[in-house]
Short mmCIF file of C-alpha atoms and ligand atoms in Angstrom, two decimals:
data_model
loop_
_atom_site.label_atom_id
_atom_site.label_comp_id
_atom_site.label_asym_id
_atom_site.label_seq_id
_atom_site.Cartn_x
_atom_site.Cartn_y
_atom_site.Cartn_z
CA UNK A 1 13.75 3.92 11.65
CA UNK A 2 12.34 7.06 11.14
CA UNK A 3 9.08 7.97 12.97
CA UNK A 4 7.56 11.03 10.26
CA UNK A 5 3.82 12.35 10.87
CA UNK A 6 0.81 10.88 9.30
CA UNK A 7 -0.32 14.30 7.75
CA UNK A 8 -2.38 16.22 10.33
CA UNK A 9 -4.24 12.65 12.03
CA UNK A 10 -1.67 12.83 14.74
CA UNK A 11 -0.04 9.51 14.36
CA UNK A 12 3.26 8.90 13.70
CA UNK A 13 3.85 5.85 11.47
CA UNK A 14 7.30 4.68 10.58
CA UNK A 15 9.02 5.42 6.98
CA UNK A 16 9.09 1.82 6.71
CA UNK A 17 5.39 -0.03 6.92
CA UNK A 18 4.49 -3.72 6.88
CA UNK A 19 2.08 -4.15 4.38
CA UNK A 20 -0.35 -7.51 4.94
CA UNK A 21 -1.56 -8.38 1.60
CA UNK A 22 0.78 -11.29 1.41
CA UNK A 23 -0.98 -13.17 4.79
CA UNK A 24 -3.97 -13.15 2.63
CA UNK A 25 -1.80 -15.52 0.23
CA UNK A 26 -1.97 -12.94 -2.22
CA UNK A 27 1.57 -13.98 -3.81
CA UNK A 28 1.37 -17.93 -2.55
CA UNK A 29 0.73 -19.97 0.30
CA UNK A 30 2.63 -19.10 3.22
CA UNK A 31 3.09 -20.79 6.54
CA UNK A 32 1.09 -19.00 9.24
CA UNK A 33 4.33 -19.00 11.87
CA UNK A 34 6.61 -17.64 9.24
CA UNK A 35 4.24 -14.68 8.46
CA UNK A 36 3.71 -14.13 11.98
CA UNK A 37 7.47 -14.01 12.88
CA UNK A 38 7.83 -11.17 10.03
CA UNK A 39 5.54 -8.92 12.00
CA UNK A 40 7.53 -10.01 15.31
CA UNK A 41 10.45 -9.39 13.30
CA UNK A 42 9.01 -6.10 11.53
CA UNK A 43 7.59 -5.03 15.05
CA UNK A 44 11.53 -5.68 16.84
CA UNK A 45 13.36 -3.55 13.67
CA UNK A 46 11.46 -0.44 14.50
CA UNK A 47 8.27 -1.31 11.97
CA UNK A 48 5.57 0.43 13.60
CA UNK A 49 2.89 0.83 10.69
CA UNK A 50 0.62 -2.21 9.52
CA UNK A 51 -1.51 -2.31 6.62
CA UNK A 52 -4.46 -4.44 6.20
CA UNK A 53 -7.62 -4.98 4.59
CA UNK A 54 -10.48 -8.02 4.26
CA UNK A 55 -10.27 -7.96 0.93
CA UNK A 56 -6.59 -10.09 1.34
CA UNK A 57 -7.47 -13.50 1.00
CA UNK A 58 -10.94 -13.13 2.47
CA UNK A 59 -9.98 -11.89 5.63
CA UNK A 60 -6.90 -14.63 6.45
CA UNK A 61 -4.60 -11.49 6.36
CA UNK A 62 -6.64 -9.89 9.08
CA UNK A 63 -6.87 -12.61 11.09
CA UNK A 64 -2.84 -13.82 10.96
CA UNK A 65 -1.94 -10.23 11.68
CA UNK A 66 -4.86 -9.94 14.13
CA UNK A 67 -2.70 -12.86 15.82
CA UNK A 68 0.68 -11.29 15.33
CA UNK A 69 -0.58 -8.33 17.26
CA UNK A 70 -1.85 -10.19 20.19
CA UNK A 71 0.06 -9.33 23.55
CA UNK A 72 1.41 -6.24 21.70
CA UNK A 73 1.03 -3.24 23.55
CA UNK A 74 -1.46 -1.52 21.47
CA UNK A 75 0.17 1.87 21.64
CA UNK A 76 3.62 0.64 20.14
CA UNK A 77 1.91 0.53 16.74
CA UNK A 78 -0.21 2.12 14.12
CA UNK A 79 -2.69 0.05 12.33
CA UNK A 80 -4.53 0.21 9.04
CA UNK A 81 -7.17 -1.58 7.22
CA UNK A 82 -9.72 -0.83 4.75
CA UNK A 83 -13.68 -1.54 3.87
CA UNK A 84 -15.39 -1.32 1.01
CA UNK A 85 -13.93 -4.21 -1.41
CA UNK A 86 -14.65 -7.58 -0.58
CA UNK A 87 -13.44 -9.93 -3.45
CA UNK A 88 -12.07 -9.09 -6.90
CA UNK A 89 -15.20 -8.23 -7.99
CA UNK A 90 -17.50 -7.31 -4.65
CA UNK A 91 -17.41 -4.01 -3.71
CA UNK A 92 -20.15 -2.33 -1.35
CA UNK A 93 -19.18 1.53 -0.37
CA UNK A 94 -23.10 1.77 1.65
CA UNK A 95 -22.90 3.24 4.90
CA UNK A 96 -24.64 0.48 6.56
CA UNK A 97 -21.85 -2.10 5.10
CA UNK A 98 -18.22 -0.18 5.80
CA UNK A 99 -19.54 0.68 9.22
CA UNK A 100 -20.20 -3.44 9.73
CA UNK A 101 -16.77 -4.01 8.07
CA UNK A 102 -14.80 -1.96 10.26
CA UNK A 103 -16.65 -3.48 13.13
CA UNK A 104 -15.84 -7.02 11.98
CA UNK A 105 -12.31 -5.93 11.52
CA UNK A 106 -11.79 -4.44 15.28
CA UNK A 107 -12.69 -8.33 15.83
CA UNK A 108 -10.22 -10.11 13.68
CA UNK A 109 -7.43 -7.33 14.73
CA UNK A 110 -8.13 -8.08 18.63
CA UNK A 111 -8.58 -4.41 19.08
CA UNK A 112 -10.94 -1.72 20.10
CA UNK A 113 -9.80 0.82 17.84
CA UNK A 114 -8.45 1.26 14.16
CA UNK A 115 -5.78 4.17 13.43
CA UNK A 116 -6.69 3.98 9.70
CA UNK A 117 -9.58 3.21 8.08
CA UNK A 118 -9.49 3.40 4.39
CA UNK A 119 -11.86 3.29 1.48
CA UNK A 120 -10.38 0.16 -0.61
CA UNK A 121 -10.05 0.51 -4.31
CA UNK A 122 -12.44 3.75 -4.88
CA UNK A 123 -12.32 3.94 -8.56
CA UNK A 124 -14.38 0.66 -8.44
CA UNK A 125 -16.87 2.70 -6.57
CA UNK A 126 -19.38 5.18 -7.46
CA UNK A 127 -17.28 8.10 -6.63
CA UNK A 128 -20.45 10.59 -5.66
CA UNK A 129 -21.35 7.62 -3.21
CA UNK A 130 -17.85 7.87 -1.47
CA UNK A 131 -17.36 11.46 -0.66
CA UNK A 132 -21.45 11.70 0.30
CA UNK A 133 -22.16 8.36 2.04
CA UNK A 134 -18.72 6.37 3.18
CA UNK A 135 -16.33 8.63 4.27
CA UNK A 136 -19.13 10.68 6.10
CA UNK A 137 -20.16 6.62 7.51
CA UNK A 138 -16.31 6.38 8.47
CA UNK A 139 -16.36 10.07 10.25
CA UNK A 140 -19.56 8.83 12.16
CA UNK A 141 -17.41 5.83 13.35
CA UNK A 142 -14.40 8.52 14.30
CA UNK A 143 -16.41 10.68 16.29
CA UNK A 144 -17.23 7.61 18.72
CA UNK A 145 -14.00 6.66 19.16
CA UNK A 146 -13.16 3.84 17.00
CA UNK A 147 -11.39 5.16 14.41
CA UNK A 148 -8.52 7.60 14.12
CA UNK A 149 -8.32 8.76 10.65
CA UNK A 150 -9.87 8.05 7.68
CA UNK A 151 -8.44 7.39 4.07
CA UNK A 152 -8.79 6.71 0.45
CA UNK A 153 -6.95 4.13 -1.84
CA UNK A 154 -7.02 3.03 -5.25
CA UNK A 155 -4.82 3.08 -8.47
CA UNK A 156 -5.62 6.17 -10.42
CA UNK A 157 -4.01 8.83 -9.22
CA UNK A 158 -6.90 11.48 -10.93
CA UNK A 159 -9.66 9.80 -9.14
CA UNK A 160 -8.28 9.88 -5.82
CA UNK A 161 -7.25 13.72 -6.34
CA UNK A 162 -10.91 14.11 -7.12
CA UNK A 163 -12.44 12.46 -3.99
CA UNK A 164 -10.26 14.21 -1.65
CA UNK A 165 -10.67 17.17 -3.33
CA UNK A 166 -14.80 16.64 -2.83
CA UNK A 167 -14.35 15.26 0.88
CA UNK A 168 -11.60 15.78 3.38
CA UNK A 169 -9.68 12.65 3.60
CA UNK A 170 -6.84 11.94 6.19
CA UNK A 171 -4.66 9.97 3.61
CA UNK A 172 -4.35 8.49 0.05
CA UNK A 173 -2.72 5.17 -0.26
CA UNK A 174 -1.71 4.41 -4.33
CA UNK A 175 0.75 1.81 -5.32
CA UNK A 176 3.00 1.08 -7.82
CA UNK A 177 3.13 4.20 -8.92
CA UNK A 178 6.49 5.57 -6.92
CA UNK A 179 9.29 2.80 -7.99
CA UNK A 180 12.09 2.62 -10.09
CA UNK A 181 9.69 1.98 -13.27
CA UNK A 182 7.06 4.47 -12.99
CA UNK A 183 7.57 7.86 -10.71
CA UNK A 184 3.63 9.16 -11.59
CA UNK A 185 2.46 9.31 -7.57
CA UNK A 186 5.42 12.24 -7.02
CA UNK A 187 3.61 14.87 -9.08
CA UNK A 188 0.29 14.42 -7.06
CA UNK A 189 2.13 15.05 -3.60
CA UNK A 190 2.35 18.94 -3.61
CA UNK A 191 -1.88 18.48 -4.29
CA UNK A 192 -2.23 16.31 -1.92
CA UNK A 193 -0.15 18.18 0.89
CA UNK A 194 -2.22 21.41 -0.05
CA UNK A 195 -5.29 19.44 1.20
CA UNK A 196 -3.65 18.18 4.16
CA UNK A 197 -3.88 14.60 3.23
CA UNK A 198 -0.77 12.43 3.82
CA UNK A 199 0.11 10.53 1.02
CA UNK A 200 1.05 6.55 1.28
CA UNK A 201 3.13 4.55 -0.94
CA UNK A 202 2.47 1.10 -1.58
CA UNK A 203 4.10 -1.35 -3.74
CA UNK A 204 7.95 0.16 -4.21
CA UNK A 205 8.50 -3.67 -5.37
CA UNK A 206 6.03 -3.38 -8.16
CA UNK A 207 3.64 -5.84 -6.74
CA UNK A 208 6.66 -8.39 -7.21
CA UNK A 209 7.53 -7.08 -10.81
CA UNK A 210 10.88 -5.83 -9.39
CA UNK A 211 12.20 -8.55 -7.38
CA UNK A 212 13.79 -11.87 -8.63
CA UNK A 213 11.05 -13.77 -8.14
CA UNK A 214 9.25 -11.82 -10.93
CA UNK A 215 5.45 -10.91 -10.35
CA UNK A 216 2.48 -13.22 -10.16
CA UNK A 217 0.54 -14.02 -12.97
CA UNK A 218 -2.28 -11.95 -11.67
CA UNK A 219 0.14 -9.13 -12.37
CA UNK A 220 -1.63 -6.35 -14.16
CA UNK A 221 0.73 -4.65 -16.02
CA UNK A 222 0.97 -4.75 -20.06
CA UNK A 223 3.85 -7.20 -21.03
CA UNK A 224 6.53 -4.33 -21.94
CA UNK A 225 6.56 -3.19 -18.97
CA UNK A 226 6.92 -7.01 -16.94
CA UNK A 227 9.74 -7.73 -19.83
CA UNK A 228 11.68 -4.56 -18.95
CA UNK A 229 11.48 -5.35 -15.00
CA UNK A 230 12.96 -8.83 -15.96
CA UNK A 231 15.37 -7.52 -17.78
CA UNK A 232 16.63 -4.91 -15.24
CA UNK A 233 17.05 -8.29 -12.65
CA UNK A 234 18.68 -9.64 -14.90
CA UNK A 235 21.17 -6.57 -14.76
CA UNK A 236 21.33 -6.47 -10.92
CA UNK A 237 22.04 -10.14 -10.82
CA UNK A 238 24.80 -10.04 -12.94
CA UNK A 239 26.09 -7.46 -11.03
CA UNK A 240 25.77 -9.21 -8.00
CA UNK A 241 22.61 -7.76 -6.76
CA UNK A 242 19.45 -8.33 -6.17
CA UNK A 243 16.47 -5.58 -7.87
CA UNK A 244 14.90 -5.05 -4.79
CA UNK A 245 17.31 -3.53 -3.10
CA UNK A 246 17.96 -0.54 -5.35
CA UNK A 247 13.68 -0.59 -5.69
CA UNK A 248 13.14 -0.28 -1.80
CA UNK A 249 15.96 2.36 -1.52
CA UNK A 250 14.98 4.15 -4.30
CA UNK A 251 11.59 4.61 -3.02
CA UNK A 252 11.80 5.19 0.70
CA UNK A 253 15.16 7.54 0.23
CA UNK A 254 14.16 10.06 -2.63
CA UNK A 255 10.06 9.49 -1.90
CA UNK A 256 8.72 12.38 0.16
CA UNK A 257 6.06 10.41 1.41
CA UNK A 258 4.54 9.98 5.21
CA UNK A 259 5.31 6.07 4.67
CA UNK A 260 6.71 3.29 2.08
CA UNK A 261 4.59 0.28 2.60
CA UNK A 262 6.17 -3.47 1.64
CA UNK A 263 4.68 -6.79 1.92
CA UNK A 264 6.15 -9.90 3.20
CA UNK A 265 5.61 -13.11 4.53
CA UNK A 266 8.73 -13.60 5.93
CA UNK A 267 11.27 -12.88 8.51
CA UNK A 268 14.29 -12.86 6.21
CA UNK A 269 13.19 -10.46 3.35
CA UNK A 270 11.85 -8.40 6.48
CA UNK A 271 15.29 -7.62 8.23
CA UNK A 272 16.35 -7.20 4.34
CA UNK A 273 14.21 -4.51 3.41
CA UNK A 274 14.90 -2.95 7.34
CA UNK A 275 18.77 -3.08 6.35
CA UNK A 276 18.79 -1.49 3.14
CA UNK A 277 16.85 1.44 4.10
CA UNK A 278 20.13 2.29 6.37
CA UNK A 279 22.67 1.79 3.72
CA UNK A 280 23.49 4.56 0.89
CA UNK A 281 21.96 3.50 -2.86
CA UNK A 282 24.50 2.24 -5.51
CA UNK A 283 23.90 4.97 -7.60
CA UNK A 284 25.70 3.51 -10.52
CA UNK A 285 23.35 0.17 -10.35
CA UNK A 286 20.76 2.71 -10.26
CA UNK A 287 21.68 4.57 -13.25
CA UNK A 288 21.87 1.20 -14.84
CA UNK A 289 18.36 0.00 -13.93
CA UNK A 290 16.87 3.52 -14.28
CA UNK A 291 18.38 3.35 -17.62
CA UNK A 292 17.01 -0.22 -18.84
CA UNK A 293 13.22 0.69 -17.79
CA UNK A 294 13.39 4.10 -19.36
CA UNK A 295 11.40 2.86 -22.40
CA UNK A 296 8.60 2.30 -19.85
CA UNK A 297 8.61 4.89 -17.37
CA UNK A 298 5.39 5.56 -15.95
CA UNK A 299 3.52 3.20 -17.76
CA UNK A 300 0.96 1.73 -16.31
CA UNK A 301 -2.70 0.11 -16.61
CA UNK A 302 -6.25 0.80 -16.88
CA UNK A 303 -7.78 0.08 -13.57
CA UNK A 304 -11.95 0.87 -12.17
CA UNK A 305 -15.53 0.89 -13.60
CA UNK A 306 -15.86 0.40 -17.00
CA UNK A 307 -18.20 3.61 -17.70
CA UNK A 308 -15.95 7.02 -17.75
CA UNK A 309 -17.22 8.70 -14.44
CA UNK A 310 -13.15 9.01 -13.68
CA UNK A 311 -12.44 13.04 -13.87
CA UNK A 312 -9.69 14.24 -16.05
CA UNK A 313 -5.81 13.80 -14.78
CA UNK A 314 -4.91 17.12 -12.59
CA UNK A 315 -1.87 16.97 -10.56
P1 NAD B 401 5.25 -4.95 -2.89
O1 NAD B 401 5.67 -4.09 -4.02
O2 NAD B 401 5.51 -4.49 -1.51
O3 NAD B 401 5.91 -6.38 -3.17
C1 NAD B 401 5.59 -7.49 -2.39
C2 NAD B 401 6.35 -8.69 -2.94
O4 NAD B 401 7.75 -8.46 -2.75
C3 NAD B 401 6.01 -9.96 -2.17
O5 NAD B 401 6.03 -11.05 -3.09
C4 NAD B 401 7.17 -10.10 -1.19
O6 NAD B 401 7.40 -11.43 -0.84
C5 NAD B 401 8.32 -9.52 -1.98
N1 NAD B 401 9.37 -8.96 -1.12
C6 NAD B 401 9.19 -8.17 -0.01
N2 NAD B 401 10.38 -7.86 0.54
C7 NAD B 401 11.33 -8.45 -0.23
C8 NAD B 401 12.74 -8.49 -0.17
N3 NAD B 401 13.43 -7.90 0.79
N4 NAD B 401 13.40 -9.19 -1.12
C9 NAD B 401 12.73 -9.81 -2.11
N5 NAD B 401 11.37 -9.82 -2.23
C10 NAD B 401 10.68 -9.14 -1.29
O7 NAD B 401 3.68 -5.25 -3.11
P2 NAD B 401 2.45 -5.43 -2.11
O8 NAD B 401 2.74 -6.32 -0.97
O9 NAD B 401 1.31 -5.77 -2.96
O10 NAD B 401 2.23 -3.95 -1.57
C11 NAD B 401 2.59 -3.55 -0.27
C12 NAD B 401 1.37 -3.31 0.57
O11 NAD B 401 0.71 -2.11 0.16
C13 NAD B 401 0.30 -4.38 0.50
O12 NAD B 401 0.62 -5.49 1.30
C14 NAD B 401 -0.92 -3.61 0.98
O13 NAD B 401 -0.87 -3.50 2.38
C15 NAD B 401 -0.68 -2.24 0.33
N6 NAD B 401 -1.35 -2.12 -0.99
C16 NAD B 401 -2.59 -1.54 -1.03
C17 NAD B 401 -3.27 -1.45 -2.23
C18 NAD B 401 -4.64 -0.83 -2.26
O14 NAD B 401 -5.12 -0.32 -1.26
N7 NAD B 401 -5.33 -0.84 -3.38
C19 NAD B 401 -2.71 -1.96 -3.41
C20 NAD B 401 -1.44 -2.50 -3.34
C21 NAD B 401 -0.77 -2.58 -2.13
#
C-alpha cells in the first residue's frame, strides 16, 4: 500500500482510506463485530487513513471506530473526522460549536488528538462564516495541539475552490465526483495543488451506485444516471465481474489524488477492495463500462442552500 503525503500537513495517509460512514448505518444495519473486524482487517492490509464524522448515524460511526481503534498504537494511523453537520438538516459552522464537536469527538475516538479535522458539507453553510469564523475556530484548536490539519468537504466542486481560495485549508474532501461515471473532481486538482491543499476522494463506488448491490434509496442522483450504473453491472456481471472492481481501480490507479477513500462494513469487501488495488485494470471491461455511462458522464446533482451565494464554477 502506498504511503503518499497529505499535501504539506505532514502526514502520510495511505492511497487506500477506510471511510466510516457505513458504521453510522448509513447503507443498513450492520453488526458492530463485523464493522469492527473491517478496520482490524483494513488496519492489518496496510489501511492507515480513517475517515469519520458525527454526522454518520448520530455519532454510532464514531463511537464503533472509536472502539476499533482502541489498543492501536496511535501513531500507526491517520485519523479524520469532521464538525459542523449534525443531521440531514442541522448544521452549526459557530466557533463556539465545531470547537465543542471536535472535543466530543477526541472522546468517542479514545484519543487526544485528531490528524484531520474537516468542515462537513460547507455548501450548506454560510460560506463567509467558514473561511472567517470555523476554520480560524479549527486553527485555534491546531495551535494547542489537538489538531493536525484542517479541511473542507462538500459536493460542489466551485464552492470548495472558493473557500480555500478565501482561507488556507489543509485538504478538500469531494465525492463522487472521480469514478467511472463522472471524472469532474480531476480538473479542480491542478487549483487545488497551486494552493497547497491536498485533495481527497471519496465515494469511487458512487455512494453504492456502482456496485451490485445498487445504491440506497437515499441516493441522490437523477434516475439516468442510477439506470446507466445498473446497466453497466449488468455488463460486468455478464462478463463475470463484479462493477466495483473496475470502479475502485479506476479511481485509485489513474486518480492523482493524496487518498481514495471507501466505505465498508465488512471484512470481506475490505481485503477485496485491498486486492484489486494490486492487480492491473481490465482495460477492455473498462472500455465497456466507460462506454455504457458515456451518456452520463459527469452528471451530477444540485446539492447546498437554496439561495445562490455558491460562486461561479472555476477550475
Ligand atoms: P463508497 O463509494 O465508498 O461506497 C460505499 C458502498 O460500497 C457501501 O455500501 C459498501 O458496503 C460498498 N462496498 C465497499 N467495498 C465494496 C466491495 N469491495 N465490493 C462491493 N461493495 C463494496 O461511498 P461512501 O462510503 O459513502 O464514501 C466513502 C467515504 O468517504 C465515506 O465513508 C466517508 O468517510 C467519505 N465521504 C465524505 C463525504 C462528505 O464529507 N461530504 C461524502 C461522501 C463520502
Amino acid at each position: 500500500m502506498k504511503r503518499p503525503p497529505l499535501g504539506s500537513t505532514g502526514l502520510e495517509v495511505s492511497e487506500l482510506g477506510f471511510g466510516a460512514s457505513p458504521l453510522g448505518a448509513v447503507y443498513g444495519a450492520f453488526a458492530e463485530p463485523d464493522g469492527i473486524h473491517a478496520v482490524r482487517t483494513a488496519l492489518d492490509l496496510g489501511v492507515c487513513f480513517f475517515d469519520v464524522a458525527p454526522y454518520y448515524g448520530d455519532t454510532l460511526a464514531e463511537r464503533v471506530l472509536g472502539k476499533a481503534l482502541r489498543g492501536i498504537e496511535r501513531s500507526s494511523y491517520v485519523l479524520a473526522t469532521k464538525v459542523g453537520r449534525y443531521g440531514d438538516d442541522t448544521f452549526d459552522f459557530t466557533a463556539e460549536r465545531v470547537k465543542h464537536s471536535a472535543h466530543e469527538s477526541l472522546t468517542r475516538l479514545g484519543t487526544d488528538h485528531l490528524d484531520l479535522v474537516q468542515c462537513h458539507d460547507i455548501e450548506f453553510g454560510a460560506l463567509d462564516q467558514i473561511a472567517d469564523e470555523t476554520l480560524p475556530a479549527l486553527r485555534e484548536l491546531q495551535d494547542a495541539g489537538l489538531v493536525r490539519a484542517v479541511g473542507i468537504t462538500g459536493y460542489p466542486l466551485d464552492t470548495l475552490r472558493h473557500v480555500a481560495d478565501r482561507a488556507a485549508v489543509d485538504t478538500v474532501m469531494s465525492y463522487c465526483q472521480y469514478t467511472l461515471q463522472d471524472r469532474r473532481l480531476a480538473r479542480y486538482v491542478p487549483g487545488f495543488a497551486r494552493s497547497g491543499t491536498a485533495v481527497i476522494n471519496a465515494s469511487p463506488l458512487a455512494m453504492g451506485a456502482l456496485t451490485e448491490r445498487g445504491p440506497a434509496a437515499w441516493h441522490p442522483a437523477p434516475e439516468p444516471v442510477l439506470r446507466r450504473c445498473a446497466q453497466a453491472a449488468a455488463l460486468c456481471r455478464a462478463r463475470g465481474n463484479d462493477i466495483a472492481r473496475p470502479a475502485v481501480q479506476f479511481a485509485v490507479t489513474t486518480g492523482t489524488f493524496a487518498a481514495t477513500v471507501v466505505g465498508a462494513t465488512d471484512a470481506h469487501q475490505v481485503r477485496r477492495t485491498a486486492g484489486w488495488i494490486t492487480q492491473p485494470p481490465d482495460t477492455e471491461l473498462l472500455h465497456a463500462v466507460e462506454e455504457c455511462l458515456a451518456p452520463v458522464r459527469d452528471q451530477g446533482w444540485a446539492n447546498g442552500r437554496p439561495d445562490d451565494q455558491h460562486p461561479p464554477a472555476r477550475p
